[in-house]
PDB file of C-alpha atoms in Angstrom:
ATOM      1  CA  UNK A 265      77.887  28.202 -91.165  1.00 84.00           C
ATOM      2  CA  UNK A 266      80.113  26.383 -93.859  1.00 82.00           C
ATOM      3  CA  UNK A 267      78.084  26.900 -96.310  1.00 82.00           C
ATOM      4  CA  UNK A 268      78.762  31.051 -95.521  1.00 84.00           C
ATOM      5  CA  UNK A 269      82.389  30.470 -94.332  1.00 85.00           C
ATOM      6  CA  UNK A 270      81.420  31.232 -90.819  1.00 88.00           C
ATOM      7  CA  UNK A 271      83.226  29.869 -87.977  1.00 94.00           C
ATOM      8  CA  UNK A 272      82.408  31.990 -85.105  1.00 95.00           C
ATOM      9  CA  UNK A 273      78.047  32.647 -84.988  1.00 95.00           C
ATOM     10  CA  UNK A 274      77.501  35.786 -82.898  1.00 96.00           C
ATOM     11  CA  UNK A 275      74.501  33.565 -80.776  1.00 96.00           C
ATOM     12  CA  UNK A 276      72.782  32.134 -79.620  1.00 97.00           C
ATOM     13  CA  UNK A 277      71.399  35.193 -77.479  1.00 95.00           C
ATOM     14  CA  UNK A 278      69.502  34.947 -74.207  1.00 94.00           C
ATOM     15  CA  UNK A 279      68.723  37.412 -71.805  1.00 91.00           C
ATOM     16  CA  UNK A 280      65.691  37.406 -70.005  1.00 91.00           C
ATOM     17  CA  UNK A 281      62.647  38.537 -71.201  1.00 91.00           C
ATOM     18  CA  UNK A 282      61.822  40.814 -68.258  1.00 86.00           C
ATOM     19  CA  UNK A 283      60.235  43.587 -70.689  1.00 81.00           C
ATOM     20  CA  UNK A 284      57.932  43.548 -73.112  1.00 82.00           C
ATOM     21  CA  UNK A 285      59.378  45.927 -74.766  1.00 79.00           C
ATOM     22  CA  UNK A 286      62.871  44.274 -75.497  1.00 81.00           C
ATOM     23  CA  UNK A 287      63.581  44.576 -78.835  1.00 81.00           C
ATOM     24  CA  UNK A 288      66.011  41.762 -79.099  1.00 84.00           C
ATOM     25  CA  UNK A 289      63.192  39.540 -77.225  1.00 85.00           C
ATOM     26  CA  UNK A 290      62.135  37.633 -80.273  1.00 88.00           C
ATOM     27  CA  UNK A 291      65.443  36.098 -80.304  1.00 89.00           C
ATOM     28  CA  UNK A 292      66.010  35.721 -76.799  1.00 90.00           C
ATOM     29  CA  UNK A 293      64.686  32.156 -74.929  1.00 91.00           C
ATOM     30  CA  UNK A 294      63.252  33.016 -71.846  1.00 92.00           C
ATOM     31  CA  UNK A 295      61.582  34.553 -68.742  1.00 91.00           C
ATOM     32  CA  UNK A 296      63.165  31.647 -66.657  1.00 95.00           C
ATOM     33  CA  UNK A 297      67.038  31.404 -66.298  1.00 96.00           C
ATOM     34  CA  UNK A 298      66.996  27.658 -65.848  1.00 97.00           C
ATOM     35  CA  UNK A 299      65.563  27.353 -69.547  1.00 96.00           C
ATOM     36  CA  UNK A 300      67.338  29.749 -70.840  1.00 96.00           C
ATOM     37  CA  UNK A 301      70.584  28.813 -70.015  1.00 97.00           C
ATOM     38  CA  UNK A 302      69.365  25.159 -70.470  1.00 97.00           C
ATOM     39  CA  UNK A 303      68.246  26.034 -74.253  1.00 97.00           C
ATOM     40  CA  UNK A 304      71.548  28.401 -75.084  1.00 97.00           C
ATOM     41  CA  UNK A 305      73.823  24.980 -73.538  1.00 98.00           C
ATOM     42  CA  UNK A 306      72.181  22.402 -76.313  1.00 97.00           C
ATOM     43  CA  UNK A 307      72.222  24.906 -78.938  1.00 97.00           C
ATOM     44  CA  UNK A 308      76.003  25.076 -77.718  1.00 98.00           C
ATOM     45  CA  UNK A 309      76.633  21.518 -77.868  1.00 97.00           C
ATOM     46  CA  UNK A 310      74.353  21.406 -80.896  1.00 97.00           C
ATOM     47  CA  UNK A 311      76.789  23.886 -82.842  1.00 96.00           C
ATOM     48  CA  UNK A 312      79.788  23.231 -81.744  1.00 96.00           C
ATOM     49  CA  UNK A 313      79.933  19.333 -82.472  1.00 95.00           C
ATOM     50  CA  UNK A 314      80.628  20.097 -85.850  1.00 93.00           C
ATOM     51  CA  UNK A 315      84.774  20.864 -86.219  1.00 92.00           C
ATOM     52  CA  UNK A 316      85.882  23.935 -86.187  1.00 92.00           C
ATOM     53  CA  UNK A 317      82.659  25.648 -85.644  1.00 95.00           C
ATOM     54  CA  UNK A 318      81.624  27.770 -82.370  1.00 96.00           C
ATOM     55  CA  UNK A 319      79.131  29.989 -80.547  1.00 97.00           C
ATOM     56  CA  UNK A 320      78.923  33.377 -78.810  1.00 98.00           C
ATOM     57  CA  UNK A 321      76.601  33.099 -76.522  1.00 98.00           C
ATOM     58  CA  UNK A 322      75.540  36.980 -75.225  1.00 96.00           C
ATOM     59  CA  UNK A 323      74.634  39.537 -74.243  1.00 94.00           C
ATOM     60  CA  UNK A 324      76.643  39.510 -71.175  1.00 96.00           C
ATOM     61  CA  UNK A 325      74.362  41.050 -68.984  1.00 92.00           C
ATOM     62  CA  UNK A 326      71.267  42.466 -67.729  1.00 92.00           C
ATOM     63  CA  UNK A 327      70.578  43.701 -71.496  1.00 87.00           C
ATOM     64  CA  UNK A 328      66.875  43.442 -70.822  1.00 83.00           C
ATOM     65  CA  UNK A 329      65.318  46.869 -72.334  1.00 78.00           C
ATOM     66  CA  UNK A 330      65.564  48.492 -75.687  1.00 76.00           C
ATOM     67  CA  UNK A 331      65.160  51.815 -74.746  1.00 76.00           C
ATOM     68  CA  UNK A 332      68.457  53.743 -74.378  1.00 76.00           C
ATOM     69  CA  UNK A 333      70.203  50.220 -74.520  1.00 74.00           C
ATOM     70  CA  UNK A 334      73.882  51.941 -75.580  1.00 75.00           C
ATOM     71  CA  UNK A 335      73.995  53.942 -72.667  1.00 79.00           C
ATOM     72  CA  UNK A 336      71.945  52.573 -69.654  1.00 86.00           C
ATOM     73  CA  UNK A 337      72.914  51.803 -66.118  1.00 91.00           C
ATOM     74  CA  UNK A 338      71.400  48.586 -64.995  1.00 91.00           C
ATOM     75  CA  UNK A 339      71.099  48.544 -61.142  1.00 94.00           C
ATOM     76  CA  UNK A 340      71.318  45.364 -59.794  1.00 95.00           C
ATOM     77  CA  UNK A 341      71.979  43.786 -56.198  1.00 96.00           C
ATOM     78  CA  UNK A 342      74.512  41.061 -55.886  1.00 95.00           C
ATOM     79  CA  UNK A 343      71.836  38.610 -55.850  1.00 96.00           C
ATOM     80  CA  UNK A 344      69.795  39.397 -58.435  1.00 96.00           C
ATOM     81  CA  UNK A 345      72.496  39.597 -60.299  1.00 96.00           C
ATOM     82  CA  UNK A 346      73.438  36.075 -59.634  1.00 96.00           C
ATOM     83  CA  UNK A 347      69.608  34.354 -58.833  1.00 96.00           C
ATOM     84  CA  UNK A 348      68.477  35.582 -61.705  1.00 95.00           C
ATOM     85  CA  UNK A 349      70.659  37.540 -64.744  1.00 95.00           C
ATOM     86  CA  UNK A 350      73.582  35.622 -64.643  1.00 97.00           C
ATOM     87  CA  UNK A 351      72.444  32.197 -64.038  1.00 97.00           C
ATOM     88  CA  UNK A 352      71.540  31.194 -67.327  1.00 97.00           C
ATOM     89  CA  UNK A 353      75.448  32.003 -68.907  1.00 98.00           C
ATOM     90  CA  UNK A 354      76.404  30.074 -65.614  1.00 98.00           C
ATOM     91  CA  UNK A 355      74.636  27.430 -66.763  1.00 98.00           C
ATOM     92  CA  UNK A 356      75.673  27.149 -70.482  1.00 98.00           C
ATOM     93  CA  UNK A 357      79.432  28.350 -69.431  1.00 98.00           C
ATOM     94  CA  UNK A 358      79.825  25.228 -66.913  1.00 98.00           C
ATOM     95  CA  UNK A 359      77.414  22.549 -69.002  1.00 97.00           C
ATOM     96  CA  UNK A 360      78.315  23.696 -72.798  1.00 98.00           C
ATOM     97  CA  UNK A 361      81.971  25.352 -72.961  1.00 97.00           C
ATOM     98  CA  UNK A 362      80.770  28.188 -75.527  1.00 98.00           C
ATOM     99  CA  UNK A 363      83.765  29.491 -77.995  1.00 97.00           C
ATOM    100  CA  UNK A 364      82.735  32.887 -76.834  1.00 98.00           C
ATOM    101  CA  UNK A 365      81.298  35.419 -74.817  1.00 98.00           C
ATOM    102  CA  UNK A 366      79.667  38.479 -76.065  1.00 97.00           C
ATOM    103  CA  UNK A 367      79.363  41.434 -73.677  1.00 96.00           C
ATOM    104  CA  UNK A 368      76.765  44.281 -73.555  1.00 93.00           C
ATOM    105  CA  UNK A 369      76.574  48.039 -74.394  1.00 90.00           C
ATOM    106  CA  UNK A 370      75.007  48.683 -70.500  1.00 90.00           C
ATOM    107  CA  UNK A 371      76.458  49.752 -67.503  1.00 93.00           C
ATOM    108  CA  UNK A 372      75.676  47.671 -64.564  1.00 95.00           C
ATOM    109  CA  UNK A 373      75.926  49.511 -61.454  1.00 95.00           C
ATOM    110  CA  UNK A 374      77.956  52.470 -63.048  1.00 93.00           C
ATOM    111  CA  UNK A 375      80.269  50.037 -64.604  1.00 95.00           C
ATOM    112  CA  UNK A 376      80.506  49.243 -68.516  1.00 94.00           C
ATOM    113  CA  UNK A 377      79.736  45.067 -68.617  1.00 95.00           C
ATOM    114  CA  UNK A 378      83.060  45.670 -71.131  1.00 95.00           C
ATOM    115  CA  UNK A 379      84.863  47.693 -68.347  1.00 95.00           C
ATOM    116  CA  UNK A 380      83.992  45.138 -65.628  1.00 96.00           C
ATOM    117  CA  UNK A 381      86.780  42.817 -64.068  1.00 96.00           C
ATOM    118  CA  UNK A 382      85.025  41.437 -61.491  1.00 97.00           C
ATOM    119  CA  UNK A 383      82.291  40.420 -64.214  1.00 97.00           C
ATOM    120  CA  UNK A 384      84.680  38.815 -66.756  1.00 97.00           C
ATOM    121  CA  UNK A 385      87.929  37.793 -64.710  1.00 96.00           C
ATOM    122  CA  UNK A 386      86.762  36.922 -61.646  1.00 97.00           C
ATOM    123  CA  UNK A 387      83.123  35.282 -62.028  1.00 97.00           C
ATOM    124  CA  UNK A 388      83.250  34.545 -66.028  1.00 98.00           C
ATOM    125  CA  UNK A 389      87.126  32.698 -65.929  1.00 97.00           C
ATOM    126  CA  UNK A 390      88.188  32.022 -62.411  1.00 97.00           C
ATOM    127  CA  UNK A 391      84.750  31.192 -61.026  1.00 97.00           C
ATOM    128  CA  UNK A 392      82.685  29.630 -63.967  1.00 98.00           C
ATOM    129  CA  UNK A 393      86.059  27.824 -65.728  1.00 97.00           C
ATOM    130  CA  UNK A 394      85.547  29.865 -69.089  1.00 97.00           C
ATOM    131  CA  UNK A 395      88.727  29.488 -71.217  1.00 94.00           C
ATOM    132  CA  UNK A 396      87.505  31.354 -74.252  1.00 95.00           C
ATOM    133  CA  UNK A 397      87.531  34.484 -76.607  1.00 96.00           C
ATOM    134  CA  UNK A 398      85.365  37.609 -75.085  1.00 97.00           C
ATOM    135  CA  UNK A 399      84.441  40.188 -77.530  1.00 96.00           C
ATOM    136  CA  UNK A 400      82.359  43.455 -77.094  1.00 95.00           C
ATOM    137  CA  UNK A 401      79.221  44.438 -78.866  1.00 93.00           C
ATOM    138  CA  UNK A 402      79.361  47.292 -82.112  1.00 89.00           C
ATOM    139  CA  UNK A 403      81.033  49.937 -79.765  1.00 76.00           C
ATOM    140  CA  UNK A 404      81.457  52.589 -82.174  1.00 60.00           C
ATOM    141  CA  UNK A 405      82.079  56.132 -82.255  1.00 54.00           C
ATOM    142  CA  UNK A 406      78.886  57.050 -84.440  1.00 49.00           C
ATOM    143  CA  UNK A 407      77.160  55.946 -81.227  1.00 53.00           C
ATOM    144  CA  UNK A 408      78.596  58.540 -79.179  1.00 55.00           C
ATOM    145  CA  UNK A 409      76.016  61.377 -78.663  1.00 56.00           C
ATOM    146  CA  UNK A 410      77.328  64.642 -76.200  1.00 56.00           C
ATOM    147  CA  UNK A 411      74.241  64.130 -74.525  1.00 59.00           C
ATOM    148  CA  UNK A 412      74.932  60.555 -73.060  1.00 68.00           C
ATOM    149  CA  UNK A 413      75.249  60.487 -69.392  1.00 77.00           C
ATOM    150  CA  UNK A 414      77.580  57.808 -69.168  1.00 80.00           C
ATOM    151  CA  UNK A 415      81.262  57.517 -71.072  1.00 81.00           C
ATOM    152  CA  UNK A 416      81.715  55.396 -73.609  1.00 82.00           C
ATOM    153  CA  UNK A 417      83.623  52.375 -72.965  1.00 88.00           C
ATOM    154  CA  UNK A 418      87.344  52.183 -74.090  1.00 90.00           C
ATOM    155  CA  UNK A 419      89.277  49.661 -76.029  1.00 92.00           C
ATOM    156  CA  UNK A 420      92.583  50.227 -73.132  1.00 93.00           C
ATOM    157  CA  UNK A 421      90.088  49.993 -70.506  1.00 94.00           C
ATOM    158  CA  UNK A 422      88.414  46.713 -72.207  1.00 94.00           C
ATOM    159  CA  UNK A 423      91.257  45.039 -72.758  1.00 94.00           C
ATOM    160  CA  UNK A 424      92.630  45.246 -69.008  1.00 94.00           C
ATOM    161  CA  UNK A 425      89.166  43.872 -67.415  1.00 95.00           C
ATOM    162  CA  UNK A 426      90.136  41.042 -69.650  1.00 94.00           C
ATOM    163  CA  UNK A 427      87.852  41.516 -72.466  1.00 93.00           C
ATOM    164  CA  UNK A 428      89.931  40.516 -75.839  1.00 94.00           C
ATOM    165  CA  UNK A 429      88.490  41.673 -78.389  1.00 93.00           C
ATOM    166  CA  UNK A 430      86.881  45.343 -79.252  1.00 91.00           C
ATOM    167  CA  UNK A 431      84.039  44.933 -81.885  1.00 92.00           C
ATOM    168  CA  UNK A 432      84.682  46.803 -84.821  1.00 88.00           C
ATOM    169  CA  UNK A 433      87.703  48.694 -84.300  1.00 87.00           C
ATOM    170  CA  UNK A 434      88.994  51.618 -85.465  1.00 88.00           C
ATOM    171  CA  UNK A 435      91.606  54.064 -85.601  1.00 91.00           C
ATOM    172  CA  UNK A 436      90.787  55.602 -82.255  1.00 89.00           C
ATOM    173  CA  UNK A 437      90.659  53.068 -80.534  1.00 91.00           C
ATOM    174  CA  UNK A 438      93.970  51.962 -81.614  1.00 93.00           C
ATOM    175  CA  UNK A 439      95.397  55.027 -80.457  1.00 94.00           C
ATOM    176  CA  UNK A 440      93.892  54.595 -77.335  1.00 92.00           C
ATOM    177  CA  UNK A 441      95.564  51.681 -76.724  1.00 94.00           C
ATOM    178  CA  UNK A 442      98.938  52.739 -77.477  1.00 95.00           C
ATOM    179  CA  UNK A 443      98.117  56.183 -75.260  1.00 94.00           C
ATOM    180  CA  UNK A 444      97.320  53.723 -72.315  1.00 94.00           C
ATOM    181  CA  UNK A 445     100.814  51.675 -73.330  1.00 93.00           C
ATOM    182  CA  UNK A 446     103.015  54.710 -72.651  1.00 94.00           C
ATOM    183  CA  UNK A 447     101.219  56.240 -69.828  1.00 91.00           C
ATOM    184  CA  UNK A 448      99.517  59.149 -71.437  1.00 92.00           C
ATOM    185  CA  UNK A 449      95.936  58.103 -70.173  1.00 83.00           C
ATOM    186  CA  UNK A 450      94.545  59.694 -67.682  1.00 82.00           C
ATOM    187  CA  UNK A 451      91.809  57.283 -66.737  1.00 86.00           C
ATOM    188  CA  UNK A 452      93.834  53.343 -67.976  1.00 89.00           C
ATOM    189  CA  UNK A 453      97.281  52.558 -67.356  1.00 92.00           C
ATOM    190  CA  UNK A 454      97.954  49.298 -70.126  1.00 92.00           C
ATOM    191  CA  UNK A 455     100.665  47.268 -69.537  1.00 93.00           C
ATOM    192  CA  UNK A 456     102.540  44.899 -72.018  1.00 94.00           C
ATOM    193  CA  UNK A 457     101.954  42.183 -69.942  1.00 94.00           C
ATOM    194  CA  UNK A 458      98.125  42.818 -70.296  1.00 93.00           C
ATOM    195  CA  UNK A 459      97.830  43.557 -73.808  1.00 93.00           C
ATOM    196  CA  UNK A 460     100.034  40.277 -74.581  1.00 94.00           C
ATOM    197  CA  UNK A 461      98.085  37.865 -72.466  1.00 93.00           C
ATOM    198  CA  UNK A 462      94.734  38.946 -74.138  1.00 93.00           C
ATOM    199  CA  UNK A 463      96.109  39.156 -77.919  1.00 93.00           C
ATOM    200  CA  UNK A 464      97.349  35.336 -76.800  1.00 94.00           C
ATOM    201  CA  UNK A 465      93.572  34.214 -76.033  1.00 94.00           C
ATOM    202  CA  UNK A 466      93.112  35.646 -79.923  1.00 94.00           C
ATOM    203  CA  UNK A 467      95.396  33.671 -81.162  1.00 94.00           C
ATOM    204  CA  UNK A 468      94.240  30.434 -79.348  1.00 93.00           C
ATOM    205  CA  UNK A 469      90.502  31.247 -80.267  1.00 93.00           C
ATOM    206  CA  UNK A 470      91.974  30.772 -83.852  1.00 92.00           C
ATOM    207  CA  UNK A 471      93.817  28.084 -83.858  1.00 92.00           C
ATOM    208  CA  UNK A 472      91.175  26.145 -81.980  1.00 90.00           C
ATOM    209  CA  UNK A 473      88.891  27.187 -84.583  1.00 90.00           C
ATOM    210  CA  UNK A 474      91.628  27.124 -87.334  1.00 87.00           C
ATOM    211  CA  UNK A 475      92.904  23.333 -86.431  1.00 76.00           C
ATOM    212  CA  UNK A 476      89.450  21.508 -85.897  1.00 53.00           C
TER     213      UNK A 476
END
């Protein structure tokens, strides 16, 4: 990572292998959500002993198929979701205080993992202590088909589920924003107040990387 300038990696990545199909399953760590999330926390520690250097641990979650994997809806029950998909960032949240949290393109139970404040305010920050940057996977307009069933998530609606950061960017989105600022959206009404606290976690996220 120094030697390329890198402070933030975009990994370690673990979901669980629960098809064999997964494309993204030769980087992920396990079946088992104990190992996984025990693997992704000393890869953590293992990173992020070195100054100014942290992790992104993701995909944040149920992003267990490759098939349709921008635009499916994963249906879950509350404690499957907990038992099994969301134990092992529970367990590398609480023992290995990643930098960051990456979240995925799926839908779980009609709701965009992006989109989702019960997901990322509630269990991620308030109940699991994390007090770092969250960022979205390559949400990008070129992924946009007019044949997808489902939306496609929203950097105003992002940001006020408390998700800081929406991977890459672009002019759109931007505008989007600013639309949801003055009241002109529809669907999300952003408030300063919102938009202020998450550019603040930005800012921390570099400084924290900035000053080690």
């Amino acid at each position: 990572m120094e030697r390329f300038g890198v402070d933030l990696w975009l990994a370690p990545a673990f979901n669980l292998h629960r098809c064999v199909l997964c494309g993204r399953n030769f980087e992920y760590l396990s079946e088992d959500p104990l190992l996984a999330g025990r693997i992704a926390a000393g890869i953590t520690h293992g990173v992020q002993s070195h100054p100014g250097r942290g992790v992104t641990i993701k995909h944040l979650a149920c992003n267990n198929q490759e098939t349709n994997r921008l635009n499916s809806n994963s249906r879950v029950s509350p404690r499957a979701l907990r038992d099994l998909y969301l134990r092992a960032f529970e367990i590398c949240v609480r023992q290995a205080h990643p930098a960051a949290v990456m979240t995925s393109y799926n839908l779980i139970n009609g709701v965009h993992t992006s989109e989702s404040a019960q997901l990322l305010e509630v269990i991620l920050r308030q109940e699991w202590g994390f007090d770092g940057l969250v960022m979205t996977d390559w949400v990008v307009d070129g992924m946009t088909r007019s044949d997808m069933k489902h939306p496609r998530a929203t950097a105003a609606a992002t940001i006020k589920a408390g998700n800081e950061l929406f991977m890459p960017g672009c002019e759109t989105d931007r505008q989007g924003i600013l639309s949801a600022l003055r009241g002109q959206d529809e669907q999300v009404e952003l408030s300063r107040s919102e938009l202020e606290k998450q550019a603040a976690r930005v800012v921390r996220m570099v400084w924290a990387l900035a000053g080690s």
